[in-house]
CSV table of C-alpha atoms and ligand atoms in Angstrom, one decimal:
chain,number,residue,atom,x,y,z
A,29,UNK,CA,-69.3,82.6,-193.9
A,30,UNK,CA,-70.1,79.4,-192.7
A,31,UNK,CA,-73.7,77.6,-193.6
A,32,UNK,CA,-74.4,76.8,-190.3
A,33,UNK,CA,-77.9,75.2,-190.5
A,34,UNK,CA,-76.2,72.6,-193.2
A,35,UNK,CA,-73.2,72.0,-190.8
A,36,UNK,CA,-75.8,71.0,-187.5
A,37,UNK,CA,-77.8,68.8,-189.5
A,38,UNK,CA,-74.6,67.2,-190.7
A,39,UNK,CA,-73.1,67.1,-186.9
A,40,UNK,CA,-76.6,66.0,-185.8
A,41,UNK,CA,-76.1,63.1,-188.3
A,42,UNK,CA,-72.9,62.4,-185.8
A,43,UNK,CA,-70.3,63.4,-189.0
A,44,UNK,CA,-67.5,63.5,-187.4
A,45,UNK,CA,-65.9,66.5,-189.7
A,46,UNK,CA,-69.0,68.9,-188.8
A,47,UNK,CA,-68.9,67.8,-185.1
A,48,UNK,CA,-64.8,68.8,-185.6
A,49,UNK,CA,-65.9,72.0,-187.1
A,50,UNK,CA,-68.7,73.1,-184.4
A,51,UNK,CA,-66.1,72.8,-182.1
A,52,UNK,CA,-63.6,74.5,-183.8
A,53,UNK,CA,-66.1,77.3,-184.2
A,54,UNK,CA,-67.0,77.3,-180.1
A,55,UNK,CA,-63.1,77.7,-179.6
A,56,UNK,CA,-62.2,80.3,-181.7
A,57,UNK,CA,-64.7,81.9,-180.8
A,58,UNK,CA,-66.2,82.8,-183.8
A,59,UNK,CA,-68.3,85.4,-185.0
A,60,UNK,CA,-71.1,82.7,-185.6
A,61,UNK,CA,-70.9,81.1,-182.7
A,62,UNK,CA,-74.3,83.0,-181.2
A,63,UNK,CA,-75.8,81.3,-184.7
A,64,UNK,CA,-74.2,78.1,-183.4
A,65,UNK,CA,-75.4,77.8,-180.6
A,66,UNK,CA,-79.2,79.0,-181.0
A,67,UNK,CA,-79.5,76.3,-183.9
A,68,UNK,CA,-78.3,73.7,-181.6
A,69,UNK,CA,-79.9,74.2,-178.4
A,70,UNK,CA,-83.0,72.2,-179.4
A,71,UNK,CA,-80.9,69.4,-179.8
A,72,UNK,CA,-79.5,69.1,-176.3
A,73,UNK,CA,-80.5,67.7,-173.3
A,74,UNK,CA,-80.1,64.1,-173.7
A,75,UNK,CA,-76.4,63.3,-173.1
A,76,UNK,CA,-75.5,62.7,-170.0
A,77,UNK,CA,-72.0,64.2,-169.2
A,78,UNK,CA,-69.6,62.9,-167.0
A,79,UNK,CA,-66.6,64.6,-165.6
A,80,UNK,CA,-63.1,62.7,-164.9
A,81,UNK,CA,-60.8,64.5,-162.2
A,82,UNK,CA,-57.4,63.6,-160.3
A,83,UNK,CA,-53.8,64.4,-159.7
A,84,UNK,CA,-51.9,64.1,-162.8
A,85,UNK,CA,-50.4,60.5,-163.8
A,86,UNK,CA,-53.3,59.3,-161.9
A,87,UNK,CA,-54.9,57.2,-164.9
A,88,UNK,CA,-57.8,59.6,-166.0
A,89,UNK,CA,-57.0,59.7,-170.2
A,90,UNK,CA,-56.6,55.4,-169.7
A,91,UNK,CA,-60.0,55.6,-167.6
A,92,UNK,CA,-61.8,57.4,-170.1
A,93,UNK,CA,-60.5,55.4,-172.7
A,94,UNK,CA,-61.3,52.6,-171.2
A,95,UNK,CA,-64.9,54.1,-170.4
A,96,UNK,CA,-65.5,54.8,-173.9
A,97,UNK,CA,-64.5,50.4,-174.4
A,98,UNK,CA,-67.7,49.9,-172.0
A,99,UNK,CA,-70.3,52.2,-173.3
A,100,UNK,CA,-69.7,51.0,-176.9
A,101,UNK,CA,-70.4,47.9,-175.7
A,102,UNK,CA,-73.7,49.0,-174.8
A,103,UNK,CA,-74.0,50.3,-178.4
A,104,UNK,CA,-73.8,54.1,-177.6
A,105,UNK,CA,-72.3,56.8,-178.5
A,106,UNK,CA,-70.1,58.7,-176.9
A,107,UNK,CA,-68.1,62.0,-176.6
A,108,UNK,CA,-64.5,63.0,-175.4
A,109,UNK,CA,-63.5,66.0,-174.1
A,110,UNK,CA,-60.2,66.6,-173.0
A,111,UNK,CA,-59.7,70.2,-171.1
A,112,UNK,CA,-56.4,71.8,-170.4
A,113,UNK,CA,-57.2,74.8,-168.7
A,114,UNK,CA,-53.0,75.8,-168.0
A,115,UNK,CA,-52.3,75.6,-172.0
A,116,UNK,CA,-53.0,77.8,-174.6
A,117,UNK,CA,-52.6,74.9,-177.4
A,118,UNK,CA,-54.7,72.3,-177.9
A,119,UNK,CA,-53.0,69.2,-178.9
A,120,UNK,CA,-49.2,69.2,-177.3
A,121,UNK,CA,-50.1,68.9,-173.8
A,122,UNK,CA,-52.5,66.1,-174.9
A,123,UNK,CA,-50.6,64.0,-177.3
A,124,UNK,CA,-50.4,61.4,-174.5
A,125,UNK,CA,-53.9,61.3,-174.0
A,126,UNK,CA,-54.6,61.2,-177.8
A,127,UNK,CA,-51.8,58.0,-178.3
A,128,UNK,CA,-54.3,56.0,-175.0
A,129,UNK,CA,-57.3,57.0,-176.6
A,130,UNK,CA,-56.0,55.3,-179.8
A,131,UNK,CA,-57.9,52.3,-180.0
A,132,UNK,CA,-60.9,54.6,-180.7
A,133,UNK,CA,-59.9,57.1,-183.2
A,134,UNK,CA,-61.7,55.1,-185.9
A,135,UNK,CA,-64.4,54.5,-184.3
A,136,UNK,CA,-67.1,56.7,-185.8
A,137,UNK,CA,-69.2,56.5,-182.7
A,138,UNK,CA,-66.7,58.0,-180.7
A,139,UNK,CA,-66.1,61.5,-181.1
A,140,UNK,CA,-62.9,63.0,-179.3
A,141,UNK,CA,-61.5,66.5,-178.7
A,142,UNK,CA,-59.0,68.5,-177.0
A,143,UNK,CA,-59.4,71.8,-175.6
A,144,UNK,CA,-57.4,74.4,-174.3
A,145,UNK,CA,-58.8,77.3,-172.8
A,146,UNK,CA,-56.4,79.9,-171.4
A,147,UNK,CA,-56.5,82.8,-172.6
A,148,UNK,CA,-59.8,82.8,-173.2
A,149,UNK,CA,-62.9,85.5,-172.7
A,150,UNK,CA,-64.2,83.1,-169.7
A,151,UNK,CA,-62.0,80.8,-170.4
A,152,UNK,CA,-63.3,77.3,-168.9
A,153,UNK,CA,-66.7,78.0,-167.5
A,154,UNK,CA,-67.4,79.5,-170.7
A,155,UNK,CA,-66.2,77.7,-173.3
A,156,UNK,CA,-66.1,74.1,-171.9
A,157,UNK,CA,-70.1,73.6,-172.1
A,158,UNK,CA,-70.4,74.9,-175.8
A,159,UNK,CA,-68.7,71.9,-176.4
A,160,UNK,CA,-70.5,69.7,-174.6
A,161,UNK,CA,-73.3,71.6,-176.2
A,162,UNK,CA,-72.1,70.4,-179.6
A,163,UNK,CA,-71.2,66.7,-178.5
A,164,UNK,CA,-74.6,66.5,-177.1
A,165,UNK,CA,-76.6,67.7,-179.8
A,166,UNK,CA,-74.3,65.5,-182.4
A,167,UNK,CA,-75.9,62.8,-180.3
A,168,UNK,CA,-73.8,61.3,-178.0
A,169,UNK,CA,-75.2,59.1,-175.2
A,170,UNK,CA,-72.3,59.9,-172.9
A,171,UNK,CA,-70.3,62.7,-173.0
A,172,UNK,CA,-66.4,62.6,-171.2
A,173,UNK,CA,-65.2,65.4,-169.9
A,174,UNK,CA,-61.2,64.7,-168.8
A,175,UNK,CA,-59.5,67.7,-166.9
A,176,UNK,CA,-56.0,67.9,-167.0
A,177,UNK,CA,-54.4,69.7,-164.1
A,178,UNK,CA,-55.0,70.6,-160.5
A,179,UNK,CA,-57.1,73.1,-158.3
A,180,UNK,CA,-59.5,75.7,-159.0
A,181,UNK,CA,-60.0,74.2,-162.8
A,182,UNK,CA,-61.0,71.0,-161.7
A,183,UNK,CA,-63.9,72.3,-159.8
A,184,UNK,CA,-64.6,74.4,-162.7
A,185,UNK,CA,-65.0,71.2,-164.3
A,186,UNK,CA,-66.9,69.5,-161.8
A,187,UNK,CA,-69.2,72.4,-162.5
A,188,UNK,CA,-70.1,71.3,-166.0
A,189,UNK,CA,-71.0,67.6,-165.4
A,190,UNK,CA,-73.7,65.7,-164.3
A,191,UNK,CA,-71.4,62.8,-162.1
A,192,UNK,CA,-68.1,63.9,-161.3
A,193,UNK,CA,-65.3,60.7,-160.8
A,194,UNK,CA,-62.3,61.6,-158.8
A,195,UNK,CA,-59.5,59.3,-159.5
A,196,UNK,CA,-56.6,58.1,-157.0
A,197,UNK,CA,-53.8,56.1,-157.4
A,198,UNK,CA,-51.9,54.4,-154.5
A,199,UNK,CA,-48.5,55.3,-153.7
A,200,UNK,CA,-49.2,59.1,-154.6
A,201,UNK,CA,-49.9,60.8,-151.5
A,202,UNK,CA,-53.1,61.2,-153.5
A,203,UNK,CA,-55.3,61.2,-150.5
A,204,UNK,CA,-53.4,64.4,-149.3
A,205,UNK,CA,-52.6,66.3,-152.4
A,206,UNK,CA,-56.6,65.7,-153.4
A,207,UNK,CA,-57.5,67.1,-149.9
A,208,UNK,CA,-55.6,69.9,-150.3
A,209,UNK,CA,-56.6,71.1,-154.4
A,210,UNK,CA,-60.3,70.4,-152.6
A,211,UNK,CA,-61.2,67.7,-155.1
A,212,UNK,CA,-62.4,65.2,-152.2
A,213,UNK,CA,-66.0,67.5,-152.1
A,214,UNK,CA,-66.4,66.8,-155.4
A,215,UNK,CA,-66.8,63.5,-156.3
A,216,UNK,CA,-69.9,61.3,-156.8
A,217,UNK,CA,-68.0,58.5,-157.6
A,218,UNK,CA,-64.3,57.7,-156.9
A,219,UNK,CA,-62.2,55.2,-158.5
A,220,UNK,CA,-58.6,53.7,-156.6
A,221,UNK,CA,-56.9,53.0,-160.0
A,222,UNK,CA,-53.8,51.5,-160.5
A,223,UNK,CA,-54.9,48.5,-158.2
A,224,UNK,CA,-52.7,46.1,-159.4
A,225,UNK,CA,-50.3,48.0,-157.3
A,226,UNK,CA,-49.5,47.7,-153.5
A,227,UNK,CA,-51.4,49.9,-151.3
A,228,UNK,CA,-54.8,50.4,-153.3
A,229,UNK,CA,-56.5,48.9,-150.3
A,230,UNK,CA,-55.1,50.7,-147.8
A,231,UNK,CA,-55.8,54.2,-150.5
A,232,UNK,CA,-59.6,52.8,-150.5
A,233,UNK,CA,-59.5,52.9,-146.7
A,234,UNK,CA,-57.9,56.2,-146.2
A,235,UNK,CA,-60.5,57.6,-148.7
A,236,UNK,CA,-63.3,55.9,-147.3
A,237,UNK,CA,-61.8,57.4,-143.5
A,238,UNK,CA,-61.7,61.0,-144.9
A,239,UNK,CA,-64.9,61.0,-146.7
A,240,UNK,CA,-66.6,59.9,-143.7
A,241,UNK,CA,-68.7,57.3,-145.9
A,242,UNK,CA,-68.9,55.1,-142.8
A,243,UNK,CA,-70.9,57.3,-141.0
A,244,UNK,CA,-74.5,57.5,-141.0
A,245,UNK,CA,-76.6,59.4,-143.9
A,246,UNK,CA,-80.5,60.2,-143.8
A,247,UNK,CA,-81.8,57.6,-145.5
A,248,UNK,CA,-82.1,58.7,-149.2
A,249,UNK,CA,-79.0,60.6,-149.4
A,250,UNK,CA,-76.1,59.6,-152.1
A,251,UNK,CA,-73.0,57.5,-150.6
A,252,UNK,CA,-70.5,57.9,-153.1
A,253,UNK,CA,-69.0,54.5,-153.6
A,254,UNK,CA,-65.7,53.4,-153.9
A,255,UNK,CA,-64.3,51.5,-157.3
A,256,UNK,CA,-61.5,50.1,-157.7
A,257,UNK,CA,-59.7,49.3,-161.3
A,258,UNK,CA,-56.9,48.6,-163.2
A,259,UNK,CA,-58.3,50.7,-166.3
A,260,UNK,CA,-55.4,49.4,-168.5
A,261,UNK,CA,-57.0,45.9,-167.8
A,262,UNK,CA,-60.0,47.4,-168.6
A,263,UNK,CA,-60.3,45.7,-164.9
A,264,UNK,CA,-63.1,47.4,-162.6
A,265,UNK,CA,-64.4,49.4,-165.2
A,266,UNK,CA,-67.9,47.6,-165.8
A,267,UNK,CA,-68.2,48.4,-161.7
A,268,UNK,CA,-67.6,52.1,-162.7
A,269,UNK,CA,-69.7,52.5,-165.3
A,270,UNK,CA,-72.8,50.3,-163.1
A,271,UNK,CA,-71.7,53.2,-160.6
A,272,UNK,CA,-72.9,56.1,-162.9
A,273,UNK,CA,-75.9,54.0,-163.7
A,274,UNK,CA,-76.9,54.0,-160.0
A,275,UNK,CA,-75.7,58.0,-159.6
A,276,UNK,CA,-77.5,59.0,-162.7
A,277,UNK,CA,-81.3,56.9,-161.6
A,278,UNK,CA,-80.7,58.5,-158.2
A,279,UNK,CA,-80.4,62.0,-159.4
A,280,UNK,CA,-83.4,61.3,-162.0
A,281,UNK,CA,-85.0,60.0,-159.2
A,282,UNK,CA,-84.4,62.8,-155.8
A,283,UNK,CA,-84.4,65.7,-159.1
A,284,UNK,CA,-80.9,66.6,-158.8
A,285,UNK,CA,-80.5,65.9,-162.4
A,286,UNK,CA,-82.8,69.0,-162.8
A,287,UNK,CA,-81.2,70.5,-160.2
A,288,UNK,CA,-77.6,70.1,-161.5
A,289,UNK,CA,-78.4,71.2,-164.7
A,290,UNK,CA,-80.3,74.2,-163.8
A,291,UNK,CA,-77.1,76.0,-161.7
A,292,UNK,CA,-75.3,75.2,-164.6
A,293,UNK,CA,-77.5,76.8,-167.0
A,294,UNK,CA,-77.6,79.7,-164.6
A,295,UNK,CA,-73.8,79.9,-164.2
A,296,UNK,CA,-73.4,80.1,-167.8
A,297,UNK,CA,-76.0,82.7,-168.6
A,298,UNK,CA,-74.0,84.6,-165.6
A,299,UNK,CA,-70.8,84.1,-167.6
A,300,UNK,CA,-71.7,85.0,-170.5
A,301,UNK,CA,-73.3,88.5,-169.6
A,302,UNK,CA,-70.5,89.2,-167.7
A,303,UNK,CA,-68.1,88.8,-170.4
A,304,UNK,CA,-70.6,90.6,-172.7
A,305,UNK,CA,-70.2,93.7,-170.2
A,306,UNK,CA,-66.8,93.3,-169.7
A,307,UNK,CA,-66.6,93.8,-173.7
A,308,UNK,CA,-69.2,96.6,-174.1
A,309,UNK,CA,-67.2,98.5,-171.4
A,310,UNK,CA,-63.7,98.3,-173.6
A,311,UNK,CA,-65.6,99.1,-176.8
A,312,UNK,CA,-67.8,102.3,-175.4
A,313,UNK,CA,-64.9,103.8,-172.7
A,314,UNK,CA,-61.7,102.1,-173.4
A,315,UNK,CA,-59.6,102.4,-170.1
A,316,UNK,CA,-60.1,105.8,-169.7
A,317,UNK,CA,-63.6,105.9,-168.2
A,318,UNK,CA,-62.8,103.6,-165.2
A,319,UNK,CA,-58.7,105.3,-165.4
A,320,UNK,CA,-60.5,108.6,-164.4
A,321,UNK,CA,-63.1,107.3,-162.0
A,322,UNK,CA,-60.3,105.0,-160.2
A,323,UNK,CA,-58.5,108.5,-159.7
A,324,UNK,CA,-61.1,110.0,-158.0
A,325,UNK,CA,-61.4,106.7,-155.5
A,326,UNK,CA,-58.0,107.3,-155.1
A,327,UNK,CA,-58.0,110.9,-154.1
A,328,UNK,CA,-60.4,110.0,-151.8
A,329,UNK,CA,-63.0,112.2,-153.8
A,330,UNK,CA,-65.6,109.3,-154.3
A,331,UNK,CA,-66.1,106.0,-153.1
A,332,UNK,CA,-65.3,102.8,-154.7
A,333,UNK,CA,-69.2,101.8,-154.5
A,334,UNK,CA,-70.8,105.3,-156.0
A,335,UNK,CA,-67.2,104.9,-158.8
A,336,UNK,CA,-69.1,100.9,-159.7
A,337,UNK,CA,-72.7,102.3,-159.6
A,338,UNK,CA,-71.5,105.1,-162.6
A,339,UNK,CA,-69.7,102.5,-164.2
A,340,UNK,CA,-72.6,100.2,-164.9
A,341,UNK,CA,-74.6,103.1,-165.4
A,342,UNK,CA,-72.4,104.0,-168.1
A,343,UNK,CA,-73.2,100.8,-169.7
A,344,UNK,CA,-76.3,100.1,-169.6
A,345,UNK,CA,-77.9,103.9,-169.5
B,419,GTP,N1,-50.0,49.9,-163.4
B,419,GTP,C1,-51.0,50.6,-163.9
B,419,GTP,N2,-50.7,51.7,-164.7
B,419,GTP,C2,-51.7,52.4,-165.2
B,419,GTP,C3,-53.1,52.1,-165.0
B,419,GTP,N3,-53.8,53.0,-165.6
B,419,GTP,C4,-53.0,53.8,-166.2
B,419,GTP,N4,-51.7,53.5,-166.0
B,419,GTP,C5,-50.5,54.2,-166.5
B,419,GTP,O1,-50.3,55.4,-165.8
B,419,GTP,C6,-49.7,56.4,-166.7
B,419,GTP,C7,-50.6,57.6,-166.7
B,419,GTP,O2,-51.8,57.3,-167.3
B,419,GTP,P1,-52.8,58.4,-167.9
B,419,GTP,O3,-54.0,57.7,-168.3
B,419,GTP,O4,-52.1,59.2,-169.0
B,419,GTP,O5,-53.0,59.4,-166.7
B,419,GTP,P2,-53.7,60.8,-166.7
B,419,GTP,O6,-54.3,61.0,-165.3
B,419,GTP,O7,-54.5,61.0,-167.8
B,419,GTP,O8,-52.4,61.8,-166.8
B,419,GTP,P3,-52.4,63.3,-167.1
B,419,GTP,O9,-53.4,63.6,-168.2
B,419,GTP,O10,-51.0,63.6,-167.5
B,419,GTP,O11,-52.8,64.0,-165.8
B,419,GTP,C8,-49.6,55.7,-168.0
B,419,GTP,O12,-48.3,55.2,-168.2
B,419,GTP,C9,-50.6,54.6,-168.0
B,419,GTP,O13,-50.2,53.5,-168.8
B,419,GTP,C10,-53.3,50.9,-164.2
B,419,GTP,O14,-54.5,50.6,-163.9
B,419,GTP,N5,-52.3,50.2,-163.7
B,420,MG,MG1,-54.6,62.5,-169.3
């Protein structure tokens, strides 16, 4: 058993071996993860989480890194969170990212993790903001979230952050493939990296074309601008961060920082109950409660709705 009380107050301290362990703890999904998380939910709040998104190659683990170079800077302290969503394994599929974040692994205001979350109960949407959870209460300023991979996952991801950058590089057919995996929605901010190669104007224009930002908004509404960096020159990236600066007051300010946070709390809570279900229904009936029910549907002797509303009864009765 694991003293959890001594192992918050230590991660709240920003030790980066409890903060390691809490973690650890939300992926494994361990028995005193419920203790975990009710000791630090008083501590959260403050950070202010950012997620990182694009087509892979596209510069998102040297952005970040490179992000983490400006905010401590500033003095703060800030969290890395690298998601996998295709990989069961943490750490392989990252090494690359770990070997750019580099320059900050001794940094002990800097605390940064890798994640994978398939096969999990959940997977992303549930275990993704546990870990911001424990970033935040361990007292990060900033928390990073990177997501590696395309589609569905990124929007997952999108789901869990406060500002969401979508990174492009030109020459990629970026503008395209990000139209396609649905990630142009997303973003409050995007970032043309890679401009110290040819065609990052014309990638800023195309982007600029197909997110309609020339056209007129009600006054008050959030144009998401349009950065452009060499984040292994560490060029741009000041422009980025006074970006988030803006995106964050004007949240604060139209309460869409509330807002944001509130659907996320709700989405989680959703999650969570539904997995709870999912796993009181295999414990009380095995497969052989809905086996038998789906053979009558299938017989044509009840119908799918009345087979659900017994099934939930079931549970909860
Ligand atoms: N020329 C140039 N190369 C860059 C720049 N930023 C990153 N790169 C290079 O692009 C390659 C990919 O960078 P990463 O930061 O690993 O990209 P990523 O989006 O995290 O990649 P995945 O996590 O695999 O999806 C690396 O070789 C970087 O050195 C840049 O501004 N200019
Ligand atoms: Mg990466």
């Amino acid at each position: 058993m694991i003293d959890v009380p001594a192992l918050v107050a230590q991660a709240r301290e920003g030790r980066p071996r409890a903060v390691a362990r809490l973690i650890s703890l939300v992926e494994g999904a361990s028995p005193q993860l419920r203790e975990v998380m009710a000791a630090l939910a008083p501590l959260t709040g403050r950070a202010y989480v950012v997620g990182l998104t694009g087509s892979p190659g596209v510069g998102k683990s040297t952005s970040t890194s490179a992000l983490v170079t400006a905010y401590r800077r500033q003095g703060k302290r800030v969290g890395v969170l690298a998601v996998d969503p295709s990989s069961p394994f943490s750490g392989g599929a990252l090494l690359g990212d770990r070997v750019r974040m580099q320059e900050h692994a001794t940094d002990p205001e800097v605390f940064i993790r890798s994640m994978a979350t398939r096969g999990h109960l959940g997977g992303l949407a549930w275990s993704a903001p546990q870990a911001i959870r424990v970033l935040d209460a361990a007292g990060c300023d900033v928390v990073l979230v990177e997501t590696v991979g395309v589609g569905q996952s990124e929007v997952e991801i999108a789901a869990q952050a406060d500002t969401t950058i979508v990174l492009l590089a030109p020459g990629m057919g970026d503008g395209i493939q990000a139209a396609k995996a649905g990630i142009l929605e997303i973003g409050d901010v995007y970032v043309v990296n890679k401009a110290d190669r040819d065609g990052a104007d014309a990638t800023a224009r195309e982007l600029n074309h197909m997110l309609g930002l020339g056209e007129a908004r009600s006054p008050g509404d959030w144009r998401p601008p349009i950065v452009k960096t060499v984040a292994a020159k560490q060029e741009g990236v000041d422009e980025v961060v006074a970006a988030l600066d803006k995106h964050h007051t004007w949240m604060s300010e139209h309460g869409e920082l509330a807002a944001r946070r509130l659907r996320r709390a709700a989405q989680e809570v959703e999650t969570i109950a539904v997995t709870a279900l999912r796993e009181r229904f295999a414990r009380v009936h095995g497969d052989r409660h809905l086996d038998a029910l789906a053979q009558k549907v299938a017989d044509g002797e009840l119908d799918s709705y009345s087979a659900a509303d017994e099934l939930i009864a079931s549970l909860t009765g």
